[in-house]
Amino acid sequence: MTDKPRISIVAPLYNERESFNPLIQRLNTLMDSLPYPVEVVLVDDGSRDNTADLIRLTALTDSRYHGVLLARNFGHQTAVTAGMAAARGTEAVLIIDGDLQDPPELLTDFYEHIKNGYDVVYAVRRKRKENVFKRFAYSTFYRILKNISYVDIPLDSGDFSMVSRRVIDLMNQMPEESRFLRGMRSWIGFTQIGVSYERSERVAGTPKYSFRMLRQLAYNGIFNFSEFPVKFIIRTGALVTGIALVYLLQTLFKKFMFGTVPQGFTALLFVIVLFSGIQLVALGIIGEYVLRIFFQVKGRPLFVVKEEIVEQRTVNREQRTTISEQ
Ligand code: UDP
Ligand code: MG
């Protein structure tokens, strides 16, 4: 590729051997139809199958492909972060999943909005072709997050989006360790627009996001983009103190008026157990913040690149570990 790519498509891949060929075919057809140069940044997130070899081969034979191989599995959000750091697109970056659940052909629609001055074009899922439990969990999570977040994170929008070069530069400068990209993207501001689409089924293979990973993502959204957990402790504390005071007054009243003090061993036990529980939850919430501070202050690089293939050549990127060094 002689011209600098105008748009980069970033796709993170983790054990995507089965969906690799369909992905490349769809992307080739798309790129062939476009009049401007586009690069595809394929990030291998420490796959255990031969995904890394497939990426290497593709990037070595086709200059439109740019391979970034991470040193281990860092997780989807970090893999996308690594792809965003490597992307050279001068005008915009399109972020898609590697399993073709996000149709890459929407690139042209999204790019129209970018040309019209929008900085972020995010996709809003109209329909999800996933099981009922997953759909319910997602929908509940987005609605809770919307209510408690101090950033206006649009409902049912994921990472599938196109962002302008200046937004990519800003996101690349954000040093936060536990990344929740859709929140960071919303936090930046500028003019953002949602485009609805129907999310397809995975083209091949099985989902790579485990329940644990999804829970972690949800935690990152809640703890990094909301003060609610801490406020919840304060409110619960205030409420409990209020109840205790009322109870005390009631007891004193009874004692002086009727000379009886209520007995109740079971009630006492119940109250102790209940409030021990609340205290542990409160400690856990504080612990969650301490843990996040702990990981952040270590200031470790967000990811480690093992190998990068650009312009059909393998480049030695020992230095390329942090995103801020770029
Ligand atoms: N992925 C990744 N690292 C991981 C898990 C997933 O790069 O640790 C990639 C995966 O290969 C896919 C995308 O992230 O391209 C979305 O994953 P998946 O399809 O499993 O998520 P779902 O669509 O079920 O939310
Ligand atoms: Mg998927």
Tab-separated table of C-alpha atoms and ligand atoms in Angstrom:
chain	number	residue	atom	x	y	z
A	1	MET	CA	0.000	0.000	0.000
A	2	THR	CA	1.582	3.257	-1.055
A	3	ASP	CA	-1.035	5.732	0.103
A	4	LYS	CA	-1.603	6.141	3.793
A	5	PRO	CA	-4.801	4.319	4.728
A	6	ARG	CA	-7.703	6.630	5.224
A	7	ILE	CA	-9.632	4.257	7.440
A	8	SER	CA	-8.426	1.458	9.687
A	9	ILE	CA	-10.647	-1.466	10.554
A	10	VAL	CA	-9.660	-2.972	13.896
A	11	ALA	CA	-10.670	-6.548	14.688
A	12	PRO	CA	-9.523	-8.444	17.807
A	13	LEU	CA	-9.216	-12.200	17.372
A	14	TYR	CA	-8.994	-14.840	20.045
A	15	ASN	CA	-9.060	-18.438	18.842
A	16	GLU	CA	-10.948	-17.433	15.710
A	17	ARG	CA	-9.563	-20.116	13.396
A	18	GLU	CA	-13.042	-21.007	12.131
A	19	SER	CA	-14.219	-17.489	11.391
A	20	PHE	CA	-10.895	-16.278	9.973
A	21	ASN	CA	-11.451	-17.110	6.303
A	22	PRO	CA	-15.025	-15.797	6.081
A	23	LEU	CA	-13.813	-12.624	7.791
A	24	ILE	CA	-10.973	-12.052	5.336
A	25	GLN	CA	-13.276	-12.748	2.386
A	26	ARG	CA	-15.858	-10.238	3.554
A	27	LEU	CA	-13.182	-7.641	4.250
A	28	ASN	CA	-11.494	-8.171	0.874
A	29	THR	CA	-14.779	-7.751	-0.981
A	30	LEU	CA	-15.494	-4.613	1.011
A	31	MET	CA	-12.041	-3.104	0.468
A	32	ASP	CA	-12.103	-3.919	-3.257
A	33	SER	CA	-15.303	-1.917	-3.576
A	34	LEU	CA	-13.949	1.195	-1.874
A	35	PRO	CA	-12.246	3.992	-3.801
A	36	TYR	CA	-9.951	4.993	-0.935
A	37	PRO	CA	-7.221	3.035	0.866
A	38	VAL	CA	-8.278	1.074	3.938
A	39	GLU	CA	-6.128	-1.028	6.263
A	40	VAL	CA	-7.276	-3.869	8.481
A	41	VAL	CA	-5.575	-4.213	11.835
A	42	LEU	CA	-5.947	-7.804	13.001
A	43	VAL	CA	-4.995	-8.210	16.640
A	44	ASP	CA	-4.193	-11.671	17.898
A	45	ASP	CA	-5.113	-11.729	21.578
A	46	GLY	CA	-2.807	-14.597	22.513
A	47	SER	CA	-4.821	-17.286	20.704
A	48	ARG	CA	-4.114	-20.930	21.505
A	49	ASP	CA	-5.073	-22.091	18.027
A	50	ASN	CA	-3.333	-21.030	14.820
A	51	THR	CA	-5.022	-17.613	14.548
A	52	ALA	CA	-1.673	-15.830	14.980
A	53	ASP	CA	-0.157	-17.800	12.073
A	54	LEU	CA	-3.162	-16.993	9.895
A	55	ILE	CA	-2.813	-13.307	10.706
A	56	ARG	CA	0.924	-13.370	10.027
A	57	LEU	CA	0.435	-15.079	6.683
A	58	THR	CA	-2.316	-12.689	5.607
A	59	ALA	CA	-0.356	-9.586	6.635
A	60	LEU	CA	2.809	-10.817	4.918
A	61	THR	CA	1.026	-11.443	1.617
A	62	ASP	CA	-1.408	-8.514	1.508
A	63	SER	CA	-0.205	-5.022	2.357
A	64	ARG	CA	-3.690	-3.917	3.345
A	65	TYR	CA	-3.494	-6.143	6.408
A	66	HIS	CA	-1.628	-5.070	9.509
A	67	GLY	CA	-0.972	-7.734	12.104
A	68	VAL	CA	-0.479	-7.079	15.797
A	69	LEU	CA	0.322	-10.175	17.823
A	70	LEU	CA	0.052	-9.772	21.575
A	71	ALA	CA	2.333	-11.649	23.945
A	72	ARG	CA	-0.572	-13.343	25.735
A	73	ASN	CA	-4.341	-13.158	26.135
A	74	PHE	CA	-5.048	-9.670	27.463
A	75	GLY	CA	-8.813	-9.686	26.943
A	76	HIS	CA	-11.026	-8.158	24.292
A	77	GLN	CA	-10.986	-4.545	25.485
A	78	THR	CA	-7.208	-4.500	25.689
A	79	ALA	CA	-6.849	-6.215	22.324
A	80	VAL	CA	-9.005	-3.496	20.769
A	81	THR	CA	-6.865	-0.928	22.599
A	82	ALA	CA	-3.743	-2.437	21.028
A	83	GLY	CA	-5.389	-2.305	17.608
A	84	MET	CA	-6.381	1.314	18.121
A	85	ALA	CA	-2.810	2.184	19.055
A	86	ALA	CA	-1.476	0.509	15.911
A	87	ALA	CA	-4.131	1.901	13.536
A	88	ARG	CA	-2.735	4.327	10.973
A	89	GLY	CA	-6.004	5.434	9.355
A	90	THR	CA	-5.767	9.178	8.912
A	91	GLU	CA	-9.464	9.893	9.144
A	92	ALA	CA	-11.248	7.224	11.108
A	93	VAL	CA	-11.093	3.824	12.759
A	94	LEU	CA	-13.842	1.209	12.569
A	95	ILE	CA	-13.959	-1.289	15.420
A	96	ILE	CA	-15.583	-4.641	14.717
A	97	ASP	CA	-15.651	-8.097	16.274
A	98	GLY	CA	-13.720	-10.787	14.463
A	99	ASP	CA	-16.683	-13.173	14.268
A	100	LEU	CA	-18.631	-11.087	11.727
A	101	GLN	CA	-21.397	-10.273	14.193
A	102	ASP	CA	-20.815	-6.652	13.243
A	103	PRO	CA	-21.262	-6.249	9.478
A	104	PRO	CA	-18.113	-4.478	8.191
A	105	GLU	CA	-20.093	-3.188	5.193
A	106	LEU	CA	-21.611	-0.529	7.458
A	107	LEU	CA	-18.240	1.208	7.057
A	108	THR	CA	-19.549	3.325	4.188
A	109	ASP	CA	-22.639	4.494	6.126
A	110	PHE	CA	-20.594	5.264	9.199
A	111	TYR	CA	-17.975	7.109	7.191
A	112	GLU	CA	-20.668	9.352	5.691
A	113	HIS	CA	-21.482	10.546	9.211
A	114	ILE	CA	-17.798	11.111	9.955
A	115	LYS	CA	-17.510	13.177	6.787
A	116	ASN	CA	-20.524	15.162	7.952
A	117	GLY	CA	-18.677	16.174	11.070
A	118	TYR	CA	-19.555	13.502	13.613
A	119	ASP	CA	-16.675	12.207	15.719
A	120	VAL	CA	-18.248	9.009	16.943
A	121	VAL	CA	-20.702	6.816	15.075
A	122	TYR	CA	-21.787	3.964	17.307
A	123	ALA	CA	-23.923	1.034	16.341
A	124	VAL	CA	-27.096	0.355	18.296
A	125	ARG	CA	-28.324	-3.230	18.287
A	126	ARG	CA	-31.886	-3.511	17.153
A	127	LYS	CA	-32.068	-7.227	17.669
A	128	ARG	CA	-29.757	-9.682	19.288
A	129	LYS	CA	-29.582	-13.222	18.058
A	130	GLU	CA	-28.449	-14.651	21.327
A	131	ASN	CA	-30.081	-16.756	23.979
A	132	VAL	CA	-32.751	-15.303	26.227
A	133	PHE	CA	-30.544	-15.267	29.305
A	134	LYS	CA	-27.755	-13.352	27.592
A	135	ARG	CA	-30.191	-10.884	26.052
A	136	PHE	CA	-31.837	-10.278	29.414
A	137	ALA	CA	-28.479	-9.852	31.162
A	138	TYR	CA	-27.236	-7.356	28.564
A	139	SER	CA	-30.424	-5.369	28.512
A	140	THR	CA	-30.626	-5.151	32.319
A	141	PHE	CA	-26.977	-4.187	32.588
A	142	TYR	CA	-27.250	-1.364	30.038
A	143	ARG	CA	-30.327	0.009	31.736
A	144	ILE	CA	-28.756	-0.073	35.187
A	145	LEU	CA	-25.581	1.522	33.904
A	146	LYS	CA	-27.511	4.260	32.156
A	147	ASN	CA	-29.257	5.098	35.416
A	148	ILE	CA	-26.228	5.195	37.655
A	149	SER	CA	-23.457	6.427	35.363
A	150	TYR	CA	-22.202	9.994	35.365
A	151	VAL	CA	-21.454	9.591	31.657
A	152	ASP	CA	-24.290	9.292	29.187
A	153	ILE	CA	-23.604	5.838	27.774
A	154	PRO	CA	-26.173	5.088	25.061
A	155	LEU	CA	-28.383	2.027	25.514
A	156	ASP	CA	-27.554	-1.164	23.614
A	157	SER	CA	-24.403	0.198	22.037
A	158	GLY	CA	-21.249	-1.857	22.179
A	159	ASP	CA	-17.777	-1.436	20.806
A	160	PHE	CA	-18.900	-1.643	17.172
A	161	SER	CA	-18.342	1.941	16.073
A	162	MET	CA	-16.375	4.283	13.892
A	163	VAL	CA	-14.434	7.047	15.561
A	164	SER	CA	-12.570	9.964	14.088
A	165	ARG	CA	-8.796	10.282	14.182
A	166	ARG	CA	-8.928	12.872	16.942
A	167	VAL	CA	-11.066	10.615	19.135
A	168	ILE	CA	-8.664	7.712	18.533
A	169	ASP	CA	-5.748	9.954	19.525
A	170	LEU	CA	-7.583	10.966	22.692
A	171	MET	CA	-8.463	7.387	23.598
A	172	ASN	CA	-4.870	6.339	22.976
A	173	GLN	CA	-3.782	8.940	25.484
A	174	MET	CA	-6.096	7.695	28.208
A	175	PRO	CA	-3.948	5.652	30.553
A	176	GLU	CA	-6.726	3.854	32.402
A	177	GLU	CA	-5.927	0.304	33.221
A	178	SER	CA	-9.320	-1.363	33.437
A	179	ARG	CA	-10.751	-0.331	30.126
A	180	PHE	CA	-14.417	0.051	29.313
A	181	LEU	CA	-14.093	1.455	25.820
A	182	ARG	CA	-17.722	2.365	25.199
A	183	GLY	CA	-17.698	4.424	28.391
A	184	MET	CA	-14.408	6.132	27.489
A	185	ARG	CA	-15.795	6.882	24.061
A	186	SER	CA	-18.922	8.478	25.528
A	187	TRP	CA	-16.884	10.410	28.063
A	188	ILE	CA	-14.918	12.175	25.302
A	189	GLY	CA	-17.990	13.927	23.952
A	190	PHE	CA	-17.897	15.923	20.690
A	191	THR	CA	-20.810	15.014	18.437
A	192	GLN	CA	-21.840	11.382	18.542
A	193	ILE	CA	-24.554	9.580	16.648
A	194	GLY	CA	-26.140	6.133	16.949
A	195	VAL	CA	-27.002	3.999	13.941
A	196	SER	CA	-29.218	0.992	14.519
A	197	TYR	CA	-28.411	-2.370	12.999
A	198	GLU	CA	-29.330	-5.976	13.375
A	199	ARG	CA	-26.633	-7.988	15.060
A	200	SER	CA	-25.946	-11.165	13.135
A	201	GLU	CA	-25.034	-14.510	14.490
A	202	ARG	CA	-21.425	-15.520	14.887
A	203	VAL	CA	-20.198	-16.814	11.513
A	204	ALA	CA	-18.371	-19.807	12.987
A	205	GLY	CA	-16.860	-21.116	16.203
A	206	THR	CA	-18.030	-20.486	19.726
A	207	PRO	CA	-18.215	-17.275	21.777
A	208	LYS	CA	-14.863	-16.380	23.290
A	209	TYR	CA	-16.302	-14.192	26.005
A	210	SER	CA	-16.876	-16.319	29.065
A	211	PHE	CA	-19.434	-15.439	31.720
A	212	ARG	CA	-16.570	-14.374	33.992
A	213	MET	CA	-15.232	-11.986	31.336
A	214	LEU	CA	-18.658	-10.459	30.754
A	215	ARG	CA	-19.093	-9.974	34.486
A	216	GLN	CA	-15.703	-8.280	34.638
A	217	LEU	CA	-16.730	-5.990	31.780
A	218	ALA	CA	-19.933	-5.106	33.605
A	219	TYR	CA	-17.920	-4.389	36.775
A	220	ASN	CA	-15.587	-2.137	34.827
A	221	GLY	CA	-18.560	-0.219	33.498
A	222	ILE	CA	-20.096	0.219	36.914
A	223	PHE	CA	-16.992	0.892	38.982
A	224	ASN	CA	-15.215	3.079	36.425
A	225	PHE	CA	-18.143	5.126	35.253
A	226	SER	CA	-20.313	5.514	38.316
A	227	GLU	CA	-20.057	6.754	41.877
A	228	PHE	CA	-23.113	4.732	42.733
A	229	PRO	CA	-21.412	1.927	44.722
A	230	VAL	CA	-19.878	4.377	47.185
A	231	LYS	CA	-23.035	6.443	47.375
A	232	PHE	CA	-24.939	3.215	47.994
A	233	ILE	CA	-22.816	2.513	51.084
A	234	ILE	CA	-23.395	6.017	52.416
A	235	ARG	CA	-27.131	5.831	51.786
A	236	THR	CA	-27.467	2.397	53.335
A	237	GLY	CA	-25.448	3.585	56.325
A	238	ALA	CA	-27.652	6.631	56.729
A	239	LEU	CA	-30.822	4.573	56.402
A	240	VAL	CA	-29.685	2.007	58.953
A	241	THR	CA	-28.637	4.718	61.386
A	242	GLY	CA	-32.072	6.280	60.967
A	243	ILE	CA	-33.836	2.993	61.670
A	244	ALA	CA	-31.646	2.401	64.729
A	245	LEU	CA	-32.500	5.827	66.131
A	246	VAL	CA	-36.223	5.289	65.637
A	247	TYR	CA	-35.919	1.909	67.301
A	248	LEU	CA	-34.025	3.428	70.229
A	249	LEU	CA	-36.652	6.118	70.723
A	250	GLN	CA	-39.419	3.540	70.541
A	251	THR	CA	-37.663	1.384	73.146
A	252	LEU	CA	-37.130	4.322	75.501
A	253	PHE	CA	-40.737	5.340	75.055
A	254	LYS	CA	-41.971	1.865	75.918
A	255	LYS	CA	-39.651	1.635	78.910
A	256	PHE	CA	-40.820	4.912	80.438
A	257	MET	CA	-44.485	4.553	79.562
A	258	PHE	CA	-45.063	0.874	80.266
A	259	GLY	CA	-41.904	-0.174	82.063
A	260	THR	CA	-41.298	-3.033	79.647
A	261	VAL	CA	-38.372	-3.524	77.330
A	262	PRO	CA	-39.032	-5.788	74.371
A	263	GLN	CA	-37.216	-9.078	74.387
A	264	GLY	CA	-36.206	-10.818	71.232
A	265	PHE	CA	-33.207	-13.026	70.843
A	266	THR	CA	-34.091	-14.114	67.301
A	267	ALA	CA	-34.580	-10.557	66.170
A	268	LEU	CA	-31.194	-9.643	67.619
A	269	LEU	CA	-29.494	-12.495	65.848
A	270	PHE	CA	-31.175	-11.582	62.590
A	271	VAL	CA	-30.109	-7.963	62.855
A	272	ILE	CA	-26.508	-8.912	63.625
A	273	VAL	CA	-26.290	-11.320	60.719
A	274	LEU	CA	-27.955	-8.892	58.323
A	275	PHE	CA	-25.695	-6.023	59.208
A	276	SER	CA	-22.567	-8.132	59.203
A	277	GLY	CA	-23.511	-8.935	55.639
A	278	ILE	CA	-24.054	-5.302	54.744
A	279	GLN	CA	-20.711	-4.402	56.290
A	280	LEU	CA	-18.902	-7.056	54.292
A	281	VAL	CA	-20.538	-5.862	51.083
A	282	ALA	CA	-19.525	-2.300	51.951
A	283	LEU	CA	-15.946	-3.414	52.609
A	284	GLY	CA	-15.964	-5.310	49.343
A	285	ILE	CA	-17.083	-2.228	47.434
A	286	ILE	CA	-14.319	-0.176	49.001
A	287	GLY	CA	-11.926	-3.027	48.258
A	288	GLU	CA	-12.938	-2.946	44.612
A	289	TYR	CA	-11.902	0.694	44.394
A	290	VAL	CA	-8.662	0.041	46.289
A	291	LEU	CA	-7.873	-2.766	43.872
A	292	ARG	CA	-8.468	-0.500	40.913
A	293	ILE	CA	-6.211	2.172	42.421
A	294	PHE	CA	-3.605	-0.519	43.138
A	295	PHE	CA	-3.563	-1.730	39.526
A	296	GLN	CA	-3.584	1.778	38.149
A	297	VAL	CA	-0.694	3.124	40.243
A	298	LYS	CA	1.518	0.263	39.156
A	299	GLY	CA	1.513	2.002	35.804
A	300	ARG	CA	2.212	-1.164	33.878
A	301	PRO	CA	1.896	-1.042	30.114
A	302	LEU	CA	-1.599	-2.013	29.029
A	303	PHE	CA	-0.386	-4.747	26.691
A	304	VAL	CA	2.747	-6.262	25.240
A	305	VAL	CA	3.175	-6.650	21.484
A	306	LYS	CA	5.150	-9.721	20.541
A	307	GLU	CA	5.257	-9.109	16.832
A	308	GLU	CA	3.869	-6.602	14.390
A	309	ILE	CA	3.560	-7.038	10.646
A	310	VAL	CA	2.988	-3.900	8.640
A	311	GLU	CA	3.480	-3.266	4.931
A	312	GLN	CA	4.245	-6.982	4.520
A	313	ARG	CA	7.247	-6.731	6.810
A	314	THR	CA	7.737	-7.882	10.355
A	315	VAL	CA	8.784	-4.969	12.460
A	316	ASN	CA	10.542	-5.295	15.721
A	317	ARG	CA	8.499	-3.380	18.200
A	318	GLU	CA	10.186	-4.018	21.520
A	319	GLN	CA	9.362	-0.485	22.541
A	320	ARG	CA	5.732	-0.710	21.560
A	321	THR	CA	4.267	-1.714	24.856
A	322	THR	CA	2.452	1.325	26.124
A	323	ILE	CA	-0.094	3.305	24.246
A	324	SER	CA	1.135	6.672	25.493
A	325	GLU	CA	4.560	6.261	23.915
A	326	GLN	CA	3.071	6.392	20.455
B	1	UDP	N1	-11.913	-11.699	21.881
B	1	UDP	C1	-10.614	-11.303	22.163
B	1	UDP	N2	-10.072	-11.652	23.377
B	1	UDP	C2	-10.761	-12.350	24.308
B	1	UDP	C3	-12.105	-12.713	24.022
B	1	UDP	C4	-12.651	-12.372	22.805
B	1	UDP	O1	-9.955	-10.662	21.353
B	1	UDP	O2	-10.196	-12.618	25.363
B	1	UDP	C5	-12.491	-11.346	20.563
B	1	UDP	C6	-13.148	-12.498	19.828
B	1	UDP	O3	-12.214	-13.209	19.064
B	1	UDP	C7	-14.160	-11.775	18.962
B	1	UDP	C8	-14.544	-10.569	19.798
B	1	UDP	O4	-13.507	-10.419	20.764
B	1	UDP	O5	-13.589	-11.321	17.763
B	1	UDP	C9	-15.883	-10.752	20.487
B	1	UDP	O6	-15.874	-11.963	21.209
B	1	UDP	P1	-17.133	-12.912	21.269
B	1	UDP	O7	-17.692	-13.110	19.917
B	1	UDP	O8	-16.740	-14.118	22.022
B	1	UDP	O9	-18.089	-12.059	22.160
B	1	UDP	P2	-19.673	-11.976	22.067
B	1	UDP	O10	-20.003	-11.652	20.643
B	1	UDP	O11	-20.172	-13.292	22.504
B	1	UDP	O12	-20.002	-10.870	23.001
B	2	MG	MG	-19.342	-12.525	19.033
